[in-house]
Structures are given as C-alpha cells and as structure tokens.
Amino acid sequence: MSSSKAPIRLAIVGVGKIVRDQHLPALARDASYHLVAAASRNATVEGVANFATIEEMLASDVVIDAVSLCQPPLVRYEAARAALEAGKHVFLEKPPGATVSEVEDLKALAARKGVSLFASWHSRYAPAVEGARAFLAGTVARKARFIWKEDVRKWHPGQAWIWEAGGFGVFDPFINCLSIVTHILPPLYITRATLDFPENRDTPVAARMDFAGANGLAASAEIDWLQTGPQSWDIIVETDAGELLLSSGGAKLAISGQPVKDEAEREYPALYERFAHLVRAGKSDVDVAPLRHVADAFMLGRRNVVEAFFD
Ligand code: NAP
C-alpha cells in the first residue's frame, strides 16, 4: 500500500448471496476500502475489474492489496494460499476452511509472508454479544443451552454445496452459535453428540450435543434445519447472577427476563473495520475454536440416518 492512510485496494472472490447481502453494502459505506476487482465464475460486480478465477485476477495488472474470500469453505483453501503467496492480505468468510489443519496452515503462511489473515466470525459482532460477554465475565456460569433451529429451505434455497462433504450441513449456521459461545463462555468441550444425516446427503440436518467445562459447567445443544414457523437462535446461560438469554443470533439480550437495551445491527461494517485495523497494524486474527468444535462433533458424534431431504 502506498501509505497507511490510503484506502485498501480490495478484491472479492465468490460473488453470491453473502457478497450481495452484506459485503458490497458494507464496503460501499467504508472509506477504508476501494473495491477494485472481483473473481467469480458466473457473476460480476459492477464498476470493477471482473475475472472468472482468482488465478487470472492475481496474474492481471490490477493492483490489489487484499482479498475477501466468500466462496463455500471447501474451495477456499487453494484460493487463500494463492492470495497469500501473492502477498495479499486475506479476509476469510466463516467458516474459515473445511478443516482445522488447512486454516492452521494458512495462518503460518500469512505469518511467513508478513501479511494479515482474518478468519471472520460475523456473529461475534452481533449487537448484544459484547453485553453478554461483559455480564458473564462478572459471574459464574453453571449451565447453558444452545438452541439453533431454522428452516434450511428458507435460508439456503437450492444451495447444493451445504449438503456435500465439507459443506457443514446444519453446522453451517450452528458454527455461528459456536463462534459466540467460544467468545463469551469459558472453554467447553463436547462429551457426546448425535448427528442426523438424511439418507441422500453427506452432511447432517440436525444434531444434539452435550458439552462440559471447568467447575461443573455443563451445556447442551439442539440444532435443527427443518424448523418451520418461529426460528430459534438462542443461547441461555444459568449463572450465579441470574439467567442470561442471548436471542436472535446475538441480536437481543435479556438478564433474568429483563431486556437489555438493543444496539443497532452492524456485523459486516464491524468485520471490515476489524480487517482494516489488522491490515494497518500488520496483525492476523485466526481463532479456530468454533471450527474445532465442529470437527470434534463429527469425530465423536454417533451417526443417525434419517429420511431423505429434498429442496
Ligand atoms: P453461495 O451464494 O452459494 O456461494 C457464493 C459464491 O461462491 C457462488 O455464487 C459462486 O460464485 C461461488 N461458488 C459456489 N460454489 C463454488 C465452487 N464449488 N467453487 C468455486 N466457487 C464456488 O453462498 P453464500 O451463501 O454466499 O455463502 C458463502 C460463504 O459465506 C459460506 O461460507 C457461508 O457460510 C458464508 N455466509 C453466508 C451467509 C448467508 O446468509 N448466506 C451468511 C454469513 C456467512 P460463481 O459461481 O460465480 O463462482
């Protein structure tokens, strides 16, 4: 970059739902960035240089400081390696990769190349998460429940990759819960898991898990992708200072039934502020804790075959 105040010349890879819903609107309002390019096989972004692949983009004469990788996790590692090898700072959508090892490898590569790597966890920036973290820091958590129940047909219509091996299935949304839990609660580890796999799919549609932590902390999770009607993205924690309810995916907080004032939602603007800060400070932020829990669930979990799923 020409100077520390100059906008970061950013490229986006994998132009799909999350890029259109969140990345482009957040970037349009952030003077720290100048969006210069996009790489996507079937889509383009207006007003920037467009390429079909990241390799073509990196080989072009467009000057790029950083790339945001927004494809499905299974194909992100090769793209991230190429970008880091080319000396670019890298922002990884969640989940940061398809395996823990590949993310650790990217972290080491970023350090060797002297560039920033950001494994983004957007739910950690949900409006009520910091309030929940502050409350829990001042008390003792005894018991927790994580209830993540949503309708896959509504939120992921026709997305084939989430059902393919490496696509995470119902753990694609539940890793958002895990990213909050690993930020606000003391360390937990999975002690038991049952994963329901539709007979025609590679990834689970529902799961139940138990967790344990130090000082008798016990937690359980119920996750389901076939929830019609009201959707639940709730974290409930019984503490010595009352019951904490962090609901709507981290957007709302209540303590012992009393709502705590709502803050405005700005997850992606906050993610991009964090990334700019990391780039300017020459630092990385790569926390694999949520991904490790998913790996543990797949490793420890009992496989239960359930009826076929069709979109
Ligand atoms: P998506 O729209 O299905 O995929 C994003 C784009 O990636 C696609 O439009 C496609 O663009 C490219 N792509 C798809 N499959 C590919 C493949 N096999 N190889 C190379 N490129 C491929 O998915 P999304 O919902 O935006 O999610 C992308 C990532 O963001 C996921 O990790 C997801 O967990 C995360 N995320 C999603 C949401 C959400 O609400 N959807 C929210 C937060 C985070 P081209 O065909 O043009 O290459």
Coordinates of C-alpha atoms and ligand atoms in Angstrom, one line a residue:
M1 CA 0.0 0.0 0.0
S2 CA 1.3 3.5 -0.9
S3 CA 0.6 5.0 2.6
S4 CA -1.1 3.8 5.8
K5 CA -4.0 6.2 5.2
A6 CA -4.6 5.2 1.6
P7 CA -7.7 3.0 1.0
I8 CA -7.1 -0.7 1.0
R9 CA -7.5 -1.9 -2.6
L10 CA -9.8 -4.9 -2.2
A11 CA -10.9 -7.7 -4.4
I12 CA -13.8 -10.0 -3.7
V13 CA -13.9 -13.7 -4.7
G14 CA -17.1 -15.8 -5.0
V15 CA -19.9 -13.3 -5.7
G16 CA -23.0 -14.9 -4.3
K17 CA -25.6 -14.4 -1.6
I18 CA -23.5 -13.1 1.3
V19 CA -21.5 -10.8 -1.0
R20 CA -24.6 -9.2 -2.3
D21 CA -26.5 -9.1 1.0
Q22 CA -23.6 -7.9 3.2
H23 CA -20.1 -7.4 1.8
L24 CA -21.0 -5.0 -1.0
P25 CA -23.3 -2.7 1.1
A26 CA -20.7 -2.6 4.0
L27 CA -17.8 -1.8 1.6
A28 CA -19.9 0.9 -0.2
R29 CA -20.0 2.8 3.1
D30 CA -16.4 2.3 4.3
A31 CA -13.8 4.8 3.2
S32 CA -11.0 2.5 4.3
Y33 CA -11.6 0.4 1.2
H34 CA -11.5 0.8 -2.6
L35 CA -13.2 -2.2 -4.2
V36 CA -11.1 -2.7 -7.4
A37 CA -11.8 -6.3 -8.6
A38 CA -13.9 -9.4 -8.3
A39 CA -13.4 -13.0 -9.3
S40 CA -16.4 -15.3 -9.8
R41 CA -17.1 -17.9 -12.4
N42 CA -20.7 -16.8 -13.1
A43 CA -21.2 -13.4 -11.6
T44 CA -19.7 -9.9 -11.8
V45 CA -19.6 -6.8 -9.7
E46 CA -20.5 -3.5 -11.4
G47 CA -17.8 -0.9 -11.8
V48 CA -14.7 -3.1 -11.0
A49 CA -12.4 -5.3 -13.0
N50 CA -14.0 -8.8 -13.2
F51 CA -12.3 -12.1 -13.7
A52 CA -13.5 -15.7 -13.8
T53 CA -10.9 -17.1 -11.4
I54 CA -8.7 -15.8 -8.6
E55 CA -5.6 -17.0 -10.5
E56 CA -6.5 -14.8 -13.5
M57 CA -7.1 -11.9 -11.2
L58 CA -3.8 -12.3 -9.3
A59 CA -1.9 -12.5 -12.7
S60 CA -3.5 -9.3 -14.0
D61 CA -2.1 -5.8 -13.7
V62 CA -4.9 -4.7 -11.3
V63 CA -3.2 -3.6 -8.1
I64 CA -4.7 -5.4 -5.2
D65 CA -3.7 -5.2 -1.5
A66 CA -6.3 -7.6 0.0
V67 CA -8.9 -10.1 -1.0
S68 CA -12.1 -11.3 0.7
L69 CA -12.8 -15.0 0.0
C70 CA -16.6 -15.6 0.0
Q71 CA -16.9 -18.9 -1.8
P72 CA -18.1 -22.1 0.0
P73 CA -15.5 -23.3 2.5
L74 CA -14.4 -26.4 0.6
V75 CA -12.8 -24.4 -2.2
R76 CA -11.4 -21.6 -0.1
Y77 CA -8.0 -23.0 0.9
E78 CA -6.5 -23.1 -2.5
A79 CA -7.7 -19.6 -3.2
A80 CA -6.3 -18.4 0.2
R81 CA -3.0 -20.0 -0.5
A82 CA -2.7 -18.3 -3.9
A83 CA -3.6 -14.9 -2.5
L84 CA -1.2 -15.2 0.5
E85 CA 1.6 -16.5 -1.8
A86 CA 1.0 -13.4 -3.9
G87 CA 1.5 -11.2 -0.8
K88 CA -2.2 -10.2 -0.4
H89 CA -4.0 -9.7 3.0
V90 CA -6.9 -12.2 3.2
F91 CA -10.3 -12.0 4.8
L92 CA -12.0 -15.4 5.1
E93 CA -15.8 -15.7 5.3
K94 CA -16.9 -18.1 8.0
P95 CA -16.3 -21.0 8.4
P96 CA -12.6 -20.2 7.6
G97 CA -12.0 -23.5 5.9
A98 CA -13.2 -27.1 5.5
T99 CA -10.6 -28.5 8.0
V100 CA -8.8 -27.2 11.1
S101 CA -5.4 -28.1 9.6
E102 CA -5.8 -26.1 6.4
V103 CA -6.7 -23.0 8.4
E104 CA -3.6 -23.5 10.7
D105 CA -1.5 -23.8 7.5
L106 CA -2.9 -20.5 6.2
K107 CA -2.1 -18.9 9.5
A108 CA 1.5 -20.0 9.3
L109 CA 1.8 -19.0 5.6
A110 CA 0.4 -15.5 6.4
A111 CA 3.0 -15.1 9.1
R112 CA 5.8 -16.2 6.7
K113 CA 4.6 -13.8 4.0
G114 CA 4.2 -10.9 6.5
V115 CA 0.5 -10.3 5.6
S116 CA -2.7 -10.2 7.6
L117 CA -5.1 -13.2 7.7
F118 CA -8.6 -12.6 9.2
A119 CA -10.8 -15.6 10.0
S120 CA -14.0 -13.6 10.3
W121 CA -16.8 -14.7 12.6
H122 CA -19.7 -12.3 11.9
S123 CA -21.9 -13.4 14.7
R124 CA -19.3 -12.3 17.3
Y125 CA -20.2 -8.7 16.1
A126 CA -23.9 -9.1 16.7
P127 CA -25.3 -6.2 18.7
A128 CA -25.8 -7.9 22.1
V129 CA -22.7 -10.2 22.2
E130 CA -20.3 -7.8 23.9
G131 CA -23.0 -7.1 26.6
A132 CA -23.4 -10.8 27.2
R133 CA -19.7 -11.3 27.4
A134 CA -19.4 -8.5 29.9
F135 CA -22.2 -9.9 32.1
L136 CA -20.7 -13.4 32.0
A137 CA -17.2 -12.1 32.9
G138 CA -18.7 -10.8 36.2
T139 CA -20.4 -14.0 37.3
V140 CA -20.1 -17.8 37.2
A141 CA -21.9 -19.8 34.5
R142 CA -23.4 -23.1 35.7
K143 CA -25.5 -24.5 32.9
A144 CA -26.0 -23.5 29.3
R145 CA -28.3 -24.4 26.4
F146 CA -27.8 -23.6 22.7
I147 CA -30.9 -23.8 20.6
W148 CA -30.3 -23.2 16.8
K149 CA -33.4 -24.2 14.8
E150 CA -34.0 -22.7 11.4
D151 CA -35.6 -23.6 8.1
V152 CA -32.9 -24.6 5.5
R153 CA -35.4 -24.2 2.7
K154 CA -35.9 -20.5 3.6
W155 CA -32.3 -19.5 4.3
H156 CA -30.3 -21.7 1.9
P157 CA -32.7 -22.4 -1.0
G158 CA -31.1 -24.5 -3.7
Q159 CA -27.5 -24.3 -2.2
A160 CA -26.1 -27.7 -3.1
W161 CA -22.7 -27.3 -1.6
I162 CA -24.0 -27.2 2.0
W163 CA -25.2 -30.8 1.6
E164 CA -21.9 -32.0 0.1
A165 CA -19.0 -33.4 2.2
G166 CA -17.1 -30.3 3.5
G167 CA -20.3 -28.2 3.3
F168 CA -21.0 -28.5 7.0
G169 CA -24.8 -29.1 6.7
V170 CA -26.6 -27.7 9.8
F171 CA -23.2 -26.9 11.3
D172 CA -23.0 -24.0 8.7
P173 CA -25.5 -22.0 10.8
F174 CA -24.6 -23.6 14.2
I175 CA -20.9 -22.6 13.8
N176 CA -22.2 -19.0 14.2
C177 CA -23.5 -20.0 17.7
L178 CA -20.2 -21.7 18.4
S179 CA -18.4 -18.5 17.4
I180 CA -20.4 -16.6 20.1
V181 CA -20.1 -19.3 22.7
T182 CA -16.3 -19.6 22.4
H183 CA -16.2 -15.8 22.8
I184 CA -18.4 -15.3 25.8
L185 CA -18.2 -18.5 27.9
P186 CA -15.3 -20.4 29.5
P187 CA -13.8 -23.2 27.4
L188 CA -16.2 -26.1 26.8
Y189 CA -15.6 -29.5 25.2
I190 CA -18.0 -31.9 23.5
T191 CA -18.7 -35.0 25.5
R192 CA -21.4 -36.6 23.4
A193 CA -23.0 -35.9 20.0
T194 CA -25.6 -37.5 17.8
L195 CA -25.8 -36.3 14.2
D196 CA -28.8 -36.9 11.9
F197 CA -27.8 -37.4 8.3
P198 CA -30.5 -37.6 5.6
E199 CA -30.1 -40.8 3.7
N200 CA -29.4 -39.0 0.5
R201 CA -27.0 -36.3 1.8
D202 CA -23.3 -36.1 3.0
T203 CA -23.9 -33.6 5.8
P204 CA -26.2 -33.5 8.8
V205 CA -29.6 -31.9 9.0
A206 CA -29.9 -31.9 12.8
A207 CA -27.8 -32.8 15.9
R208 CA -27.8 -33.0 19.6
M209 CA -24.7 -32.4 21.7
D210 CA -23.5 -32.2 25.3
F211 CA -20.6 -30.1 26.4
A212 CA -18.6 -29.9 29.7
G213 CA -16.3 -27.3 31.1
A214 CA -14.3 -26.5 34.2
N215 CA -16.0 -26.1 37.7
G216 CA -19.0 -28.2 36.7
L217 CA -20.2 -26.1 33.8
A218 CA -22.5 -28.2 31.6
A219 CA -24.1 -27.3 28.3
S220 CA -26.3 -28.9 25.7
A221 CA -27.1 -28.0 22.1
E222 CA -30.2 -28.8 20.0
I223 CA -29.8 -27.9 16.3
D224 CA -32.3 -28.5 13.6
W225 CA -32.5 -27.4 10.0
L226 CA -36.1 -28.4 9.4
Q227 CA -37.7 -25.8 11.7
T228 CA -40.7 -24.2 10.1
G229 CA -42.6 -21.4 11.9
P230 CA -40.7 -19.4 14.5
Q231 CA -37.0 -19.7 14.2
S232 CA -34.7 -20.0 17.2
W233 CA -31.1 -18.8 17.6
D234 CA -30.9 -18.7 21.4
I235 CA -28.1 -19.1 23.9
I236 CA -29.4 -19.5 27.5
V237 CA -27.0 -19.5 30.4
E238 CA -27.9 -20.0 34.1
T239 CA -25.5 -18.1 36.2
D240 CA -25.0 -17.1 39.9
A241 CA -26.4 -13.6 38.9
G242 CA -29.5 -14.8 37.0
E243 CA -30.4 -16.3 33.7
L244 CA -28.9 -14.8 30.5
L245 CA -30.9 -15.1 27.3
L246 CA -29.0 -14.1 24.2
S247 CA -31.5 -14.5 21.4
S248 CA -32.0 -13.8 17.6
G249 CA -28.4 -14.9 16.9
G250 CA -26.8 -12.5 19.3
A251 CA -29.0 -9.5 18.5
K252 CA -31.0 -9.4 21.7
L253 CA -30.1 -9.8 25.4
A254 CA -32.2 -10.3 28.5
I255 CA -31.0 -10.9 32.0
S256 CA -33.5 -12.6 34.3
G257 CA -36.3 -11.7 31.9
Q258 CA -35.4 -8.0 31.7
P259 CA -34.4 -6.8 28.2
V260 CA -31.1 -5.0 28.0
K261 CA -31.1 -2.0 25.6
D262 CA -30.8 -3.0 21.9
E263 CA -27.9 -1.8 19.8
A264 CA -28.1 -1.4 16.1
E265 CA -27.1 -4.4 13.9
R266 CA -23.8 -3.7 12.1
E267 CA -22.0 -7.1 11.8
Y268 CA -20.3 -6.7 8.4
P269 CA -19.4 -3.0 8.8
A270 CA -17.7 -4.0 12.1
L271 CA -15.9 -7.0 10.4
Y272 CA -14.5 -4.7 7.7
E273 CA -13.4 -2.2 10.4
R274 CA -11.6 -5.0 12.2
F275 CA -9.9 -6.2 9.0
A276 CA -8.7 -2.7 8.1
H277 CA -7.3 -2.4 11.6
L278 CA -5.5 -5.7 11.3
V279 CA -4.0 -4.8 7.9
R280 CA -2.8 -1.4 9.2
A281 CA -1.4 -2.9 12.3
G282 CA 0.3 -5.8 10.5
K283 CA -1.6 -8.4 12.5
S284 CA -3.7 -11.5 12.0
D285 CA -6.8 -12.8 13.8
V286 CA -7.4 -16.5 13.3
D287 CA -9.4 -18.3 16.0
V288 CA -10.1 -21.9 15.1
A289 CA -12.1 -22.7 18.3
P290 CA -15.5 -22.8 16.6
L291 CA -14.2 -24.9 13.8
R292 CA -12.6 -27.3 16.2
H293 CA -15.9 -27.9 18.0
V294 CA -17.4 -28.8 14.6
A295 CA -14.6 -31.2 13.9
D296 CA -15.0 -32.7 17.4
A297 CA -18.7 -33.2 16.8
F298 CA -18.1 -35.1 13.6
M299 CA -15.3 -37.1 15.2
L300 CA -17.2 -38.0 18.4
G301 CA -20.7 -38.0 17.0
R302 CA -22.9 -41.0 16.6
R303 CA -24.3 -41.2 13.0
N304 CA -28.1 -41.5 12.8
V305 CA -29.6 -41.9 9.3
V306 CA -32.9 -40.1 8.8
E307 CA -35.3 -39.6 5.9
A308 CA -34.1 -38.1 2.7
F309 CA -34.0 -34.4 2.2
F310 CA -35.2 -32.7 -1.0
D311 CA -35.2 -28.9 -1.6
Ligands
NAP1 P1 -23.3 -19.1 -2.3 O1 -24.1 -17.9 -2.8 O2 -23.9 -20.4 -2.6 O3 -21.8 -19.1 -2.9 C1 -21.0 -17.9 -3.1 C2 -20.4 -18.0 -4.5 O4 -19.3 -18.8 -4.4 C3 -21.3 -18.5 -5.5 O5 -22.2 -17.6 -6.0 C4 -20.3 -19.0 -6.6 O6 -20.0 -17.9 -7.5 C5 -19.1 -19.3 -5.7 N1 -19.0 -20.8 -5.7 C6 -20.0 -21.7 -5.3 N2 -19.6 -22.9 -5.4 C7 -18.3 -22.9 -5.8 C8 -17.4 -23.8 -6.0 N3 -17.6 -25.2 -5.9 N4 -16.2 -23.4 -6.5 C9 -15.9 -22.1 -6.6 N5 -16.8 -21.1 -6.4 C10 -18.0 -21.5 -6.0 O7 -23.0 -19.0 -0.8 P2 -23.2 -17.8 0.3 O8 -24.5 -18.0 1.0 O9 -22.8 -16.5 -0.3 O10 -22.1 -18.3 1.3 C11 -20.7 -18.2 1.1 C12 -20.0 -18.3 2.4 O11 -20.5 -17.2 3.2 C13 -20.2 -19.6 3.2 O12 -19.1 -20.0 3.8 C14 -21.3 -19.2 4.2 O13 -21.2 -19.9 5.4 C15 -20.9 -17.7 4.5 N6 -22.1 -16.9 5.0 C16 -23.3 -17.0 4.3 C17 -24.3 -16.3 4.9 C18 -25.7 -16.3 4.2 O14 -26.6 -15.7 4.8 N7 -25.9 -16.9 3.0 C19 -24.2 -15.5 6.0 C20 -22.9 -15.4 6.6 C21 -21.9 -16.1 6.0 P3 -19.6 -18.3 -9.0 O15 -20.4 -19.4 -9.5 O16 -19.9 -17.0 -9.8 O17 -18.1 -18.7 -8.9

